[in-house]
Coordinates of C-alpha atoms and ligand atoms in Angstrom, one line a residue:
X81 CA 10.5 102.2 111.1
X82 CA 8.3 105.1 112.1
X83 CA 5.3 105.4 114.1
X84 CA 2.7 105.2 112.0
X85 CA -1.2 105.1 112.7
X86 CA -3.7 102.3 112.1
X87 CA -4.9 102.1 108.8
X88 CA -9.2 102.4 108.8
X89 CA -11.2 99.4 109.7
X90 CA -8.1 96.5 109.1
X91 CA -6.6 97.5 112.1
X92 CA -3.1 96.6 110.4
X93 CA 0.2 99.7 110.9
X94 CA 1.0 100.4 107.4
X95 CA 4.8 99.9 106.5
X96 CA 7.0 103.2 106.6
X97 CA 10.2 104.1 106.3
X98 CA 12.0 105.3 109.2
X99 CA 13.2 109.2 108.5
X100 CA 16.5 108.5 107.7
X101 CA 16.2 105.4 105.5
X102 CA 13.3 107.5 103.7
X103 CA 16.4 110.6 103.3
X104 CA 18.7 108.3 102.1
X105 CA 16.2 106.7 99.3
X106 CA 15.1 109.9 98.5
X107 CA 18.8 111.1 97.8
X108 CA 19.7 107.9 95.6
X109 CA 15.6 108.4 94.0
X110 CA 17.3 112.3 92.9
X111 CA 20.5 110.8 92.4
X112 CA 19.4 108.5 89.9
X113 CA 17.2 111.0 88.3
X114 CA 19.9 113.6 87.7
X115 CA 22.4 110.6 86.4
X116 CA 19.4 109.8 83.4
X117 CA 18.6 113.6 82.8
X118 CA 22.6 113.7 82.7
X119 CA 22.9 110.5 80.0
X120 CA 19.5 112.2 78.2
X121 CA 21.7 115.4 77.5
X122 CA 25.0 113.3 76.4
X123 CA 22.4 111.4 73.8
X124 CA 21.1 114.9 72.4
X125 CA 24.8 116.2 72.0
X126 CA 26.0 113.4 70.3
X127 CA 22.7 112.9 68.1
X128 CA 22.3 116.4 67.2
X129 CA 26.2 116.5 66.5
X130 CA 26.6 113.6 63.8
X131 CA 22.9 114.8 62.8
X132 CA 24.8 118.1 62.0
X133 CA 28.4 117.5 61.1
X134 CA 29.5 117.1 57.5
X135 CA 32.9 115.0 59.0
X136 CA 32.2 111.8 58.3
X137 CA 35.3 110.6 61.4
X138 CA 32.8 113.1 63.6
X139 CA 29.4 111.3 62.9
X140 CA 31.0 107.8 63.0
X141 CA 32.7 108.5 66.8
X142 CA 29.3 109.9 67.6
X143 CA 27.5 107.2 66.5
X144 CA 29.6 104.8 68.4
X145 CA 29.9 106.6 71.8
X146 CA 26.2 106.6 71.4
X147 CA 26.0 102.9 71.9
X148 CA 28.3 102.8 74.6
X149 CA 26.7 105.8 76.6
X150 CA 23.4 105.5 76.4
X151 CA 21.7 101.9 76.5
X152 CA 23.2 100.4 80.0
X153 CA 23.7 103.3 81.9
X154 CA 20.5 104.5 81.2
X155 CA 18.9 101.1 81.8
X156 CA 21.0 101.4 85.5
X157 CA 19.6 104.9 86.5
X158 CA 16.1 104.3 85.3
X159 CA 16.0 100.7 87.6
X160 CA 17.3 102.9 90.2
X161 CA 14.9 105.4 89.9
X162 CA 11.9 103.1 89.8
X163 CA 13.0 101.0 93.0
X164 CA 13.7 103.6 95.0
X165 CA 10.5 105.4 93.7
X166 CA 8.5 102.5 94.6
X167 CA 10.2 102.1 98.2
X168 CA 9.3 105.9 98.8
X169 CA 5.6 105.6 97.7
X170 CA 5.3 102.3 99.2
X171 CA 7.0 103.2 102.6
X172 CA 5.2 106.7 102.9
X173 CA 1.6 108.0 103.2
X174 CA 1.8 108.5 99.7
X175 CA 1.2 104.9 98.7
X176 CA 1.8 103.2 95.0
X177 CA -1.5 103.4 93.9
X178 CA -3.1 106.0 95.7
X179 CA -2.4 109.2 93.9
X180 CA -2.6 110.1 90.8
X181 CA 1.0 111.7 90.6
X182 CA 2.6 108.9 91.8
X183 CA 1.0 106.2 89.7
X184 CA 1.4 108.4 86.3
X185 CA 5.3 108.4 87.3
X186 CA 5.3 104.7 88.0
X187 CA 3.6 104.2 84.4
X188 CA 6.3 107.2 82.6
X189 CA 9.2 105.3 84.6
X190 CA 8.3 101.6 83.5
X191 CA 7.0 103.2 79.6
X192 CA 10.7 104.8 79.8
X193 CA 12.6 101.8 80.8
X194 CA 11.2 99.5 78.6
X195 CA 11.6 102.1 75.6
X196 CA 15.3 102.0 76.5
X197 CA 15.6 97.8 76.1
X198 CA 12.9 97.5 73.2
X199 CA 13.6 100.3 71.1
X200 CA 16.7 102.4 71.7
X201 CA 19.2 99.8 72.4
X202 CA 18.6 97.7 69.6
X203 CA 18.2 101.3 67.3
X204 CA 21.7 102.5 68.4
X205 CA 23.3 99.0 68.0
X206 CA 21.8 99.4 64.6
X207 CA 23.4 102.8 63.9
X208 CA 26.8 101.8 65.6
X209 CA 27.0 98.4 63.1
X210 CA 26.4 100.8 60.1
X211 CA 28.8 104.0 61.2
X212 CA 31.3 100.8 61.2
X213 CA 30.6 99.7 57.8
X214 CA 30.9 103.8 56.7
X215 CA 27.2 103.4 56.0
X216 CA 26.0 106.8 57.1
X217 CA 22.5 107.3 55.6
X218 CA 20.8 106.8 58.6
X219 CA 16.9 108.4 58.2
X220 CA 16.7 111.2 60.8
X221 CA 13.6 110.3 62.0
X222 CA 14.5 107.1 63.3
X223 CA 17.3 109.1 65.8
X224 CA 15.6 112.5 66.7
X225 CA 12.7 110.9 69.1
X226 CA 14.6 109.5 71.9
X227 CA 16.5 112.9 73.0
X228 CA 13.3 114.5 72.7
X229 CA 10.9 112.3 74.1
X230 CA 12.6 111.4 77.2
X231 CA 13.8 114.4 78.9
X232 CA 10.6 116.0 77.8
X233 CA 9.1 112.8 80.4
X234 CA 11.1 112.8 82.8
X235 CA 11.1 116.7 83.3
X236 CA 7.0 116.0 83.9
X237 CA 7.6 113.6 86.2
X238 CA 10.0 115.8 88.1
X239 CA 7.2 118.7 87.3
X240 CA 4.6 115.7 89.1
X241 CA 6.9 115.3 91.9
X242 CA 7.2 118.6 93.0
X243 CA 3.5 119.6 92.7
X244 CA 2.0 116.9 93.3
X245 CA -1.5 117.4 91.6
X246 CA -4.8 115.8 90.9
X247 CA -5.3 113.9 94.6
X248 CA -6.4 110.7 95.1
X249 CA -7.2 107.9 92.7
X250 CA -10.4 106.9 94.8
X251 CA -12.3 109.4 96.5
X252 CA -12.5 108.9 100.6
X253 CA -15.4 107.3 102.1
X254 CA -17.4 109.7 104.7
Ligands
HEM48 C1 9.7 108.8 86.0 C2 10.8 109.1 86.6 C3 10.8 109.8 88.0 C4 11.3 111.1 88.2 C5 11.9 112.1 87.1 C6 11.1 111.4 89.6 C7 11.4 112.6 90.2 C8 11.3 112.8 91.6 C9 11.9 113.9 92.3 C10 12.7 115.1 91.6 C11 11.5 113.8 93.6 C12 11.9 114.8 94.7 C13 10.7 115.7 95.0 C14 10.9 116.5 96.2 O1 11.6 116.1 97.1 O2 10.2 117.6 96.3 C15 10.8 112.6 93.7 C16 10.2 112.1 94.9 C17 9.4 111.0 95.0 N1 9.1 110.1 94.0 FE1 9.8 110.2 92.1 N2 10.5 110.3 90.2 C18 10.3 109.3 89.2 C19 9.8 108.0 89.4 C20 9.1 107.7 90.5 C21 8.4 106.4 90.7 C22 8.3 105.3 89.6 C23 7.8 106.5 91.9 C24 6.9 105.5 92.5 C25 6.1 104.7 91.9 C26 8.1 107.7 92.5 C27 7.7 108.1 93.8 C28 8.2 109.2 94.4 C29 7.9 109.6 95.8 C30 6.9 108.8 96.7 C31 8.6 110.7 96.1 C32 8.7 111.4 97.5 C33 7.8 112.6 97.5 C34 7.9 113.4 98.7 O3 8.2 112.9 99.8 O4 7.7 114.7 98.6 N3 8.9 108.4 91.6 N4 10.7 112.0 92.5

């Protein structure tokens, strides 16, 4: 732990991370980041690919690697993300719900995650059951989102990380 100053009027030292442990979150926090931008660009490959191929043993490896690349690593990385997210903001000035940058994140990283479990993972288990039957005619619209959607996020949040606009929730008291 850090030395860290009263907080106003409770009297209480907030909790902070000592600079090393706050390093070594941080590096797992980018880790895990890169690892679901990473997974986001292996699900747009293989979409766009059996979106695009005429070869029918092409769209049905893509549609299977899909499953198995997608759902549970990219449940992993975006857990990762948000705990060590929340230990940063939680352990730093920065708090979880004091600034605006930091609590949009929190919402985009638990929207994402629970978009993974709800939607995509029973969607590609959907599309891997029909590429076995050689049932192909999947509608495009139900596959084009997620590739789209999510590294569109998560490159905002990285945008929101780095800049770190709009201040504090609350305004300060005089
Ligand atoms: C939505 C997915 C997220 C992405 C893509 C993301 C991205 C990043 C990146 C790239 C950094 C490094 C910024 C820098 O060192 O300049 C960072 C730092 C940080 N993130 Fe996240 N993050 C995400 C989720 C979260 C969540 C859920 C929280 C907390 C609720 C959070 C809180 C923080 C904090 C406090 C820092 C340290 C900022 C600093 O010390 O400058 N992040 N994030």
């Amino acid at each position: 732990m850090s030395g860290a100053t009263l907080n106003a009027g409770t009297g209480v030292k907030p909790w902070r991370l000592g600079a090393r442990t706050r390093k070594a979150v941080l590096v797992l926090h980018i880790a895990s980041v890169g690892s679901w931008l990473g997974i986001d660009v292996v699900m747009a490959v293989l979409t766009f690919t059996a979106l695009g191929t005429d070869d029918q043993s092409t769209k049905v490896l893509c549609f299977r690697v899909l499953e198995l690349v997608t759902v549970w690593p990219m449940t992993v990385s975006g857990l990762m993300c948000l705990v060590t997210g929340v230990l940063l903001a939680m352990g730093s000035k920065y708090g979880l719900t004091k600034y605006w940058w930091v609590v949009v994140k929190l919402v985009l990283n638990l929207l994402l995650s629970t978009l993974v479990l709800m939607s995509l993972r029973p969607g590609v288990a959907e599309i891997a059951d029909r590429a076995e039957a050689n049932d192909l005619d999947i509608p495009l619209g139900d596959m084009i989102y997620p590739p789209i959607v999510s590294p569109t996020l998560l490159m905002f949040a990285v945008v929101l990380s780095v800049f770190k606009p709009w201040g504090l929730l609350r305004k300060k008291k005089r």
